[in-house]
PDB file of C-alpha atoms in Angstrom:
ATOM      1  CA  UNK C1064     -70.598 247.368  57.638  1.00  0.00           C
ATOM      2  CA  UNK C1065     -67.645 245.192  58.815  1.00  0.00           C
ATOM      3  CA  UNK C1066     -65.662 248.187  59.914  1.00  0.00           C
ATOM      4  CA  UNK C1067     -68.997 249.695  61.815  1.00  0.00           C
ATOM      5  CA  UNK C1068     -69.206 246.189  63.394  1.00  0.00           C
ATOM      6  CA  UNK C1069     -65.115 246.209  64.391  1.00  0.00           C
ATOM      7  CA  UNK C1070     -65.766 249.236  65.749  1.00  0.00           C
ATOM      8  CA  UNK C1071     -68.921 248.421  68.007  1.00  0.00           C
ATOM      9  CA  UNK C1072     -67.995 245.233  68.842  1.00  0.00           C
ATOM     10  CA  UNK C1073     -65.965 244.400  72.175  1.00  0.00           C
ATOM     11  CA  UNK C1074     -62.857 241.732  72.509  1.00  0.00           C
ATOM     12  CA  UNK C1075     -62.617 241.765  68.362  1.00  0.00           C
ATOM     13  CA  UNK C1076     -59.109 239.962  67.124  1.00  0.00           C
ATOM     14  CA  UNK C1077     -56.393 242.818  67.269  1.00  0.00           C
ATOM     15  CA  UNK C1078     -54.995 241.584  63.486  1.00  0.00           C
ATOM     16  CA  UNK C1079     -57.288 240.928  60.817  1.00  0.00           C
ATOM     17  CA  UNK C1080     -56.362 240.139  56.950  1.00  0.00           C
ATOM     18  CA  UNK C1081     -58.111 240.700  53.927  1.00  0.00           C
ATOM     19  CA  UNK C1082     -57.525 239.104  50.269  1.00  0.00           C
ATOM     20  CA  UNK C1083     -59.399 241.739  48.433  1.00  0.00           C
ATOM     21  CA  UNK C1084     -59.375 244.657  47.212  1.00  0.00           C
ATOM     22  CA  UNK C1085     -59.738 246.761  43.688  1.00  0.00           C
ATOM     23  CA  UNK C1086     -57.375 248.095  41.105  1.00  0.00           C
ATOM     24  CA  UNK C1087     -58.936 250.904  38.860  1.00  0.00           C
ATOM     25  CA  UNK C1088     -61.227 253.273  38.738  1.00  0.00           C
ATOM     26  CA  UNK C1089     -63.628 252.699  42.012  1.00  0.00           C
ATOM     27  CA  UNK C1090     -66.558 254.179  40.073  1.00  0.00           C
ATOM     28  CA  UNK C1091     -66.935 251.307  37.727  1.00  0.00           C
ATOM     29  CA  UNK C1092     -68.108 249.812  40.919  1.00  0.00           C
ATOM     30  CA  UNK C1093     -69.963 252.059  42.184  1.00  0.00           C
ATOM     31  CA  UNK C1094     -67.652 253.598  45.092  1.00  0.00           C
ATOM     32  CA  UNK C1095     -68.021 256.848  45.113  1.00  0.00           C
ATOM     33  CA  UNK C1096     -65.332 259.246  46.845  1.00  0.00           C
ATOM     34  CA  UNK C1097     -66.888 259.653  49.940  1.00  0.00           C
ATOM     35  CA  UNK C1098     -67.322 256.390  51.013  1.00  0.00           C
ATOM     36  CA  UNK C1099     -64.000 255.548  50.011  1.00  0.00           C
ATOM     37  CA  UNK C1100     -63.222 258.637  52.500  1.00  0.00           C
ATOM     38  CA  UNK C1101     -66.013 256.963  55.049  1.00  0.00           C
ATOM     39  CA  UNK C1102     -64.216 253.526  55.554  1.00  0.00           C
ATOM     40  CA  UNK C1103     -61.018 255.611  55.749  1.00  0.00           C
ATOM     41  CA  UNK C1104     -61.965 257.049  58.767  1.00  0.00           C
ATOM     42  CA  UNK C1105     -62.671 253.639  60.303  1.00  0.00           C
ATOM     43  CA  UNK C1106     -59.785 252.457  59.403  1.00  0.00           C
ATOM     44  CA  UNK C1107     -58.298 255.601  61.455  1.00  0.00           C
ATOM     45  CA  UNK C1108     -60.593 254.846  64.287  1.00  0.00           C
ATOM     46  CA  UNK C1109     -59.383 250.868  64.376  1.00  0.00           C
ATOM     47  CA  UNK C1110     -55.979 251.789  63.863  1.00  0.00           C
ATOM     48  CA  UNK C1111     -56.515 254.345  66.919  1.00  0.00           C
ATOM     49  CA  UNK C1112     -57.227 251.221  69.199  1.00  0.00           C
ATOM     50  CA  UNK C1113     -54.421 249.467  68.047  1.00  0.00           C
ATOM     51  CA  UNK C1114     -56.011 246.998  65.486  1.00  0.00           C
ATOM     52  CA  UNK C1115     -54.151 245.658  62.336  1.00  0.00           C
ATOM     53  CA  UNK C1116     -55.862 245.631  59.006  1.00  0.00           C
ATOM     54  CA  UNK C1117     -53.698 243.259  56.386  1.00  0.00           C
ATOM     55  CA  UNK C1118     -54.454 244.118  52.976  1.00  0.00           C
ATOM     56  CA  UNK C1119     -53.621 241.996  50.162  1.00  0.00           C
ATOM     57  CA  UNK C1120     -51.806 244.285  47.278  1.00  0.00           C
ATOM     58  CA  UNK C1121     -53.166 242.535  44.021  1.00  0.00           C
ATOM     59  CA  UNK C1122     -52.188 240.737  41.089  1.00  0.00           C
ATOM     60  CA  UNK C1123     -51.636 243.598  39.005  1.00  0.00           C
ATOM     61  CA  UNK C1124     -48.800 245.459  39.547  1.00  0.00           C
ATOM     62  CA  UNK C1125     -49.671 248.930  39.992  1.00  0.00           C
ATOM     63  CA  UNK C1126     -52.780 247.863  38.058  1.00  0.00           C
ATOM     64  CA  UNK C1127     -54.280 250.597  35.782  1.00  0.00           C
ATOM     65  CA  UNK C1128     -57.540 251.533  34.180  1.00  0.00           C
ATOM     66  CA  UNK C1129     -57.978 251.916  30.652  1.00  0.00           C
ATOM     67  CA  UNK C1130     -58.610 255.618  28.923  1.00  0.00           C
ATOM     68  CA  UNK C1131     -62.360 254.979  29.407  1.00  0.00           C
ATOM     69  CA  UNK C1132     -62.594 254.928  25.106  1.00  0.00           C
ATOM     70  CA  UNK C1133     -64.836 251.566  25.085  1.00  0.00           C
ATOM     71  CA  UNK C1134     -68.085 251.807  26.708  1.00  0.00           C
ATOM     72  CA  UNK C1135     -69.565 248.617  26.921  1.00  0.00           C
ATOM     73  CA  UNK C1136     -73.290 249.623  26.271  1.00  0.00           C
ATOM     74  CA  UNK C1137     -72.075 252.417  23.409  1.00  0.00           C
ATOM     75  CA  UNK C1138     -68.696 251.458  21.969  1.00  0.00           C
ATOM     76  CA  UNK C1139     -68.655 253.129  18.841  1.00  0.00           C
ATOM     77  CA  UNK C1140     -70.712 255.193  16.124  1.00  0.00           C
ATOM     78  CA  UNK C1141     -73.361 253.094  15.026  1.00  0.00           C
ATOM     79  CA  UNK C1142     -74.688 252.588  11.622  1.00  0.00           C
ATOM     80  CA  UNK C1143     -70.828 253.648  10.280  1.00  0.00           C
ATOM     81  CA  UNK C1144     -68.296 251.572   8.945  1.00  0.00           C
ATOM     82  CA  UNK C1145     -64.600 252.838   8.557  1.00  0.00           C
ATOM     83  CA  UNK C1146     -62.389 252.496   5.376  1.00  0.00           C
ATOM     84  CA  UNK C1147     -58.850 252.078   4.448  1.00  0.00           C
ATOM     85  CA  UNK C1148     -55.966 249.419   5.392  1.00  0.00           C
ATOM     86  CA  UNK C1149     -56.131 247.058   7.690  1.00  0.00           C
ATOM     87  CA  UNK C1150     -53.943 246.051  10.268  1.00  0.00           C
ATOM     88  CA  UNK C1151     -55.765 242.826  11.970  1.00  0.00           C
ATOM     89  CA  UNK C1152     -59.387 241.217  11.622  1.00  0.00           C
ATOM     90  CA  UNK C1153     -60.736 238.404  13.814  1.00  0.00           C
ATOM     91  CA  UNK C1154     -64.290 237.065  14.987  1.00  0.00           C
ATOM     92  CA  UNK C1155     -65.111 238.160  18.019  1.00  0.00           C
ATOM     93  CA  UNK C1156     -68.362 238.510  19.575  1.00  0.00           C
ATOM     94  CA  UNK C1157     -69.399 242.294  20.053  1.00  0.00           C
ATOM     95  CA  UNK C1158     -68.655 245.921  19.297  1.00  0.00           C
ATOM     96  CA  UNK C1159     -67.507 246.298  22.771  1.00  0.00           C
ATOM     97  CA  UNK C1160     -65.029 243.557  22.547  1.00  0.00           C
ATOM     98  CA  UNK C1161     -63.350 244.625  19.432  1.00  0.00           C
ATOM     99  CA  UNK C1162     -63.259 248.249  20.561  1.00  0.00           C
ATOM    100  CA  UNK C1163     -61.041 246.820  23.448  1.00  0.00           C
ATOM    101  CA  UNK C1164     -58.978 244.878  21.315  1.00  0.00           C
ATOM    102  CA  UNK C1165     -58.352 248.413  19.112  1.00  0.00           C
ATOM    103  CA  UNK C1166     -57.035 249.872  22.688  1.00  0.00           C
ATOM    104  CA  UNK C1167     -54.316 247.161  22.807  1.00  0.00           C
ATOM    105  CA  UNK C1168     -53.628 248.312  18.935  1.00  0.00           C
ATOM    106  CA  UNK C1169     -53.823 252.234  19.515  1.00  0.00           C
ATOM    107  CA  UNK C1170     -56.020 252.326  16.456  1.00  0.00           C
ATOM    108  CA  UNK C1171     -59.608 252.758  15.189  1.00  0.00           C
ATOM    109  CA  UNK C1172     -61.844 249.812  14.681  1.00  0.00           C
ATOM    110  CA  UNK C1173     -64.888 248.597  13.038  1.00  0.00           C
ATOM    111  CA  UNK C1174     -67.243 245.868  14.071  1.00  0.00           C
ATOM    112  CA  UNK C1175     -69.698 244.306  11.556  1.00  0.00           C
ATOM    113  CA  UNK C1176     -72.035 241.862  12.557  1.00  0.00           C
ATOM    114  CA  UNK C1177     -72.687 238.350  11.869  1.00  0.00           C
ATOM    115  CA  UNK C1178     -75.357 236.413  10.082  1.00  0.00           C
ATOM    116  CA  UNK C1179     -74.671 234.213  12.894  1.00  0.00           C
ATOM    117  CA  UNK C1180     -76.394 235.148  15.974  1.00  0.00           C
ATOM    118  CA  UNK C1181     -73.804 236.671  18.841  1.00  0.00           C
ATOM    119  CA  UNK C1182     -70.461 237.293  16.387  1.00  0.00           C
ATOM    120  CA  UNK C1183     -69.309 239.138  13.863  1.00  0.00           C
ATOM    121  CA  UNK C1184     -65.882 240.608  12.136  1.00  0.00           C
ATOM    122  CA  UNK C1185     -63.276 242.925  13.957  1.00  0.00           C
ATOM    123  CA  UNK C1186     -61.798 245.328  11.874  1.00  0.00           C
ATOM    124  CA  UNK C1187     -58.538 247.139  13.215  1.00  0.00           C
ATOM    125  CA  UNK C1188     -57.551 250.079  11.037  1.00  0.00           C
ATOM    126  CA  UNK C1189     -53.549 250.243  10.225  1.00  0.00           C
ATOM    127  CA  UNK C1190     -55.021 253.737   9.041  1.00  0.00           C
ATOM    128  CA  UNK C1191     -58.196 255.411   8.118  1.00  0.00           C
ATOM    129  CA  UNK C1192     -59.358 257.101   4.992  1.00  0.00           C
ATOM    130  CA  UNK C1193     -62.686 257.298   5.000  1.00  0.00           C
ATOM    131  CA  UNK C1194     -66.221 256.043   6.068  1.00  0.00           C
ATOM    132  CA  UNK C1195     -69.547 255.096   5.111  1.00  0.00           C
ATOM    133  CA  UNK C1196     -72.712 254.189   5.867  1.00  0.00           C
ATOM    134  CA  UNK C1197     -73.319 250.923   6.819  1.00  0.00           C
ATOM    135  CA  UNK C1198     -76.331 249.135   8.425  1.00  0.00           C
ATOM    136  CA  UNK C1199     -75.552 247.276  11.863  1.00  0.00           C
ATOM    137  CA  UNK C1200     -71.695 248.385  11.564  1.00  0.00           C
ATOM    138  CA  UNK C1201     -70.043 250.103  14.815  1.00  0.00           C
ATOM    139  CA  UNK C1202     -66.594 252.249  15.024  1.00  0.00           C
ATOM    140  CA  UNK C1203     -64.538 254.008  16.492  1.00  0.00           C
ATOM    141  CA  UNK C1204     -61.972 256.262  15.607  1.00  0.00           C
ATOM    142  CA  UNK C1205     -60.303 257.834  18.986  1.00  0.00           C
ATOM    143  CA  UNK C1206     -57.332 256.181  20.123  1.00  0.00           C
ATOM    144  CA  UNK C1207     -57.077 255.772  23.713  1.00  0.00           C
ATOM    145  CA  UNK C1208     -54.878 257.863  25.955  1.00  0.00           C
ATOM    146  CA  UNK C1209     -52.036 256.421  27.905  1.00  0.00           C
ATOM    147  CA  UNK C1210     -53.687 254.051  30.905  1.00  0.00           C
ATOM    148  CA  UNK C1211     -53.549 255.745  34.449  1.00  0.00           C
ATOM    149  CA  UNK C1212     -51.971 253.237  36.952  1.00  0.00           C
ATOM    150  CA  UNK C1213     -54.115 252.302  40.515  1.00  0.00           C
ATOM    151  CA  UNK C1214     -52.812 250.879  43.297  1.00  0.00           C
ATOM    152  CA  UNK C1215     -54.591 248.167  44.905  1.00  0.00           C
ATOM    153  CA  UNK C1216     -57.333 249.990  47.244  1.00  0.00           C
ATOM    154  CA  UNK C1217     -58.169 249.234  50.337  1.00  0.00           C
ATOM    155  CA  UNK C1218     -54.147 248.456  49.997  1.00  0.00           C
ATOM    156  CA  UNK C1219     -53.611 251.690  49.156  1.00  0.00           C
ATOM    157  CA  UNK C1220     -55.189 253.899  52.653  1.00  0.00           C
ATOM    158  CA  UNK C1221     -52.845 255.178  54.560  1.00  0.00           C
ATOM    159  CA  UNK C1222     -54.089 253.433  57.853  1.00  0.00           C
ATOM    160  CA  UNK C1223     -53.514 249.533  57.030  1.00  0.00           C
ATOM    161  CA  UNK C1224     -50.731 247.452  55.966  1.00  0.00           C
ATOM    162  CA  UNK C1225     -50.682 246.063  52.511  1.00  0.00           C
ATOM    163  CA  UNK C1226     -48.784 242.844  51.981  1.00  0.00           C
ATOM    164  CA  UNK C1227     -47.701 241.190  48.494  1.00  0.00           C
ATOM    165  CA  UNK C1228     -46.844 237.801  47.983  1.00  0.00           C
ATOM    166  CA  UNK C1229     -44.173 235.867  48.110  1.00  0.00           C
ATOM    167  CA  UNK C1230     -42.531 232.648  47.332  1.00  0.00           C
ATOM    168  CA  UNK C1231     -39.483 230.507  48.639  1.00  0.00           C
ATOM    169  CA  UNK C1232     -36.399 230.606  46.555  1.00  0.00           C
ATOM    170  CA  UNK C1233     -36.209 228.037  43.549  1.00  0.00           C
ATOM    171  CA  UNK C1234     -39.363 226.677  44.608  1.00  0.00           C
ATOM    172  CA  UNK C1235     -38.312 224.522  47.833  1.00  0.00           C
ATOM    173  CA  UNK C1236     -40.178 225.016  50.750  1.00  0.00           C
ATOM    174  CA  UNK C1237     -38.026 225.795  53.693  1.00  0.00           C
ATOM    175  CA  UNK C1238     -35.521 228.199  51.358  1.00  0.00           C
ATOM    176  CA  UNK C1239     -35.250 231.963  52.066  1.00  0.00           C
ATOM    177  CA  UNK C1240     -38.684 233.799  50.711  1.00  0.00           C
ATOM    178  CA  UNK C1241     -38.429 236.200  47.658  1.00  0.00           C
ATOM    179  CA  UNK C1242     -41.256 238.516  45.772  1.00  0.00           C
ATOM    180  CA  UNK C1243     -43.428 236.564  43.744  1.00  0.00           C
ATOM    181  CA  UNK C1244     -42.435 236.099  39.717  1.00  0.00           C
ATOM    182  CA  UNK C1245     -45.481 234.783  38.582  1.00  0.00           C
ATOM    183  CA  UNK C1246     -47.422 238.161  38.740  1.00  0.00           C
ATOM    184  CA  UNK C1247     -46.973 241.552  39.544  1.00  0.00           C
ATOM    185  CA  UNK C1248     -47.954 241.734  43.166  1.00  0.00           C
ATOM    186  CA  UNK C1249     -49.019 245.052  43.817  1.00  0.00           C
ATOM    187  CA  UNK C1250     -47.912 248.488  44.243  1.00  0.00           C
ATOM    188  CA  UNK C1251     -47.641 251.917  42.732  1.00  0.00           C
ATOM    189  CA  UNK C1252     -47.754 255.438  43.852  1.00  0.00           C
ATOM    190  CA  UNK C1253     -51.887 256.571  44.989  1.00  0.00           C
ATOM    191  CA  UNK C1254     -53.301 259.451  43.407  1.00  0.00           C
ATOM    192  CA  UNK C1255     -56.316 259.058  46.051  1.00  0.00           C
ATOM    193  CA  UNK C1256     -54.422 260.057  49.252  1.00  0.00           C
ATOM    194  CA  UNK C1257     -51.460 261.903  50.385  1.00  0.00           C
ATOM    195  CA  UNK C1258     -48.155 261.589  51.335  1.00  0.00           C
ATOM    196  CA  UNK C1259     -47.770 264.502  53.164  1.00  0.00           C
ATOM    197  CA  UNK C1260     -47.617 262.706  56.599  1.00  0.00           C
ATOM    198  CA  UNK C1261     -45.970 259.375  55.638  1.00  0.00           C
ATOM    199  CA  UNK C1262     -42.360 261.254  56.062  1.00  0.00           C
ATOM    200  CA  UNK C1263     -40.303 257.317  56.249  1.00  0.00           C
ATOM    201  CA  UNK C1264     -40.936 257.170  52.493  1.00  0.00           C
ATOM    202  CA  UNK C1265     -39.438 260.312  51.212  1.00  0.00           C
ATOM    203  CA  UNK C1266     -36.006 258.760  50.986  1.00  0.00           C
ATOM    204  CA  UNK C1267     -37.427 255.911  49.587  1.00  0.00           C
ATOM    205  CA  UNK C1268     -39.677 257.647  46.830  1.00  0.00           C
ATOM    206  CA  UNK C1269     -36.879 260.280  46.011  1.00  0.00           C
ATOM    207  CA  UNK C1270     -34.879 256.892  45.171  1.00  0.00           C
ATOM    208  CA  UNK C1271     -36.543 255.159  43.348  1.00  0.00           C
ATOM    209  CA  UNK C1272     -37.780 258.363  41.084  1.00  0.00           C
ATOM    210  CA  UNK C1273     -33.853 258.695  40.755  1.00  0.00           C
ATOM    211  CA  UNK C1274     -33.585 255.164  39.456  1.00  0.00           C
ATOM    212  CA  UNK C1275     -36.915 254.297  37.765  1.00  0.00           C
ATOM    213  CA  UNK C1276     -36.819 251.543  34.880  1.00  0.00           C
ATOM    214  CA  UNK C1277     -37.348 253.730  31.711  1.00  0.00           C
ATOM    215  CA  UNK C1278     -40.453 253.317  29.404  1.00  0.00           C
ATOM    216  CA  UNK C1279     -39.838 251.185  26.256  1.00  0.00           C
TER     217      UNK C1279
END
C-alpha cells in the first residue's frame, strides 16, 4: 500500500528512509514470493522516476534462519521420552523452547513437564540410546542442519539503497565515522534475486570470496 500510494501520489519527497525490514525466511510471516516480487516492481517503478528508497540493513549480520527442526505448535514426538547421557538440563517453560535450545547444542532433546503449571525439565542428550514411553514427555532426535544466512529484505532488492550503521571513532562525537561494533549491521549475499545485472560488484564479490574469514 505505501508503494501503490508513492506511486499515485503527485509532488511525493524524492528520498524516503525506512528502519525496517526482515531477516529470515519471509514465510514465517506470511510473504509469499510473489508479493515479495510485487513490491519489487514498485520499487522499479519509483526508482524509474528518480525516487530514493533508504533501507536500513539490520542488526543481524547476514542474519539467518534456523533448519526449520522446532516447530512451535509440534516440536517433538509426543508421549516419548529419550534415554542415555546427558549433556545439559534446565527448567524452561515448553517443548518448543527446549527443542530450540537442542539446536544451539546440535543434539536431541527431551522435555518433561512440570507439576507446576507452564514449566518443566529440558533434557539435552550428549548421546542417545534408547527411548520409552512416557506420558506428557516430548523429543526430538534430528539435529538441525547448518542455518541458511538472509540478508536483510527489503535491504536486500536490487532497486533501493541499504544503509548500516555507524558510529564516530572512540565514541566522540565530531571524530571520523566507522561501522558499528556493537552488532552486526547487515549484509550477506541474497539468494532471492540476482546479480546478473549489478556488474560494479563482481570485482568486489570475486574479492572478498578470495579472502573470506574461514569457518571455525
Amino acid at each position: 500500500n505505501w508503494t501503490s500510494s508513492l506511486l499515485t501520489t503527485t509532488g511525493v519527497p524524492l528520498v524516503h528512509s525506512v528502519s525496517y525490514g526482515w531477516q529470515g525466511d519471509l514465510h514465517a510471516i506470511q510473504c509469499e514470493m510473489e508479493k515479495v516480487y510485487d513490491v519489487d516492481d514498485a520499487f522499479v517503478k519509483l526508482a524509474a522516476r528518480g525516487i530514493s528508497i533508504i533501507f536500513s540493513s539490520g542488526d543481524s549480520g547476514s542474519g539467518y534462519s534456523p533448519s526449520g527442526f522446532c516447530h512451535q505448535s509440534d516440536p517433538g514426538e509426543k508421549g516419548i521420552a529419550l534415554t542415555g547421557k546427558i549433556e545439559k538440563r534446565f527448567t524452561t517453560t515448553s517443548a518448543w523452547s527446549c527443542c530450540e535450545r537442542a539446536q544451539d547444542y546440535a543434539k536431541a532433546f527431551t522435555f518433561l513437564p512440570s507439576v507446576r503449571p507452564g514449566y518443566g525439565s529440558c533434557i539435552i542428550w550428549r548421546s542417545v540410546t534408547g527411548k520409552k514411553v512416557q506420558i506428557g514427555a516430548i523429543s526430538g532426535n534430528n539435529p538441525p542442519s547448518p542455518p541458511k544466512l538472509y540478508p536483510s529484505w527489503p535491504a536486500s532488492s536490487p532497486w533501493v539503497t541499504a544503509v548500516g550503521a555507524t558510529k564516530f571513532v572512540d565514541e566522540k562525537v565530531g571524530n571520523a565515522e566507522m561501522a558499528s561494533s556493537q552488532f552486526g549491521s547487515g549484509g550477506g549475499f541474497s539468494t532471492m534475486f540476482s546479480q546478473t545485472d549489478a556488474s560494479w560488484q563482481v570485482e568486489a564479490v570475486r574479492a572478498y570470496r578470495s579472502s573470506h574469514p574461514k569457518d571455525r
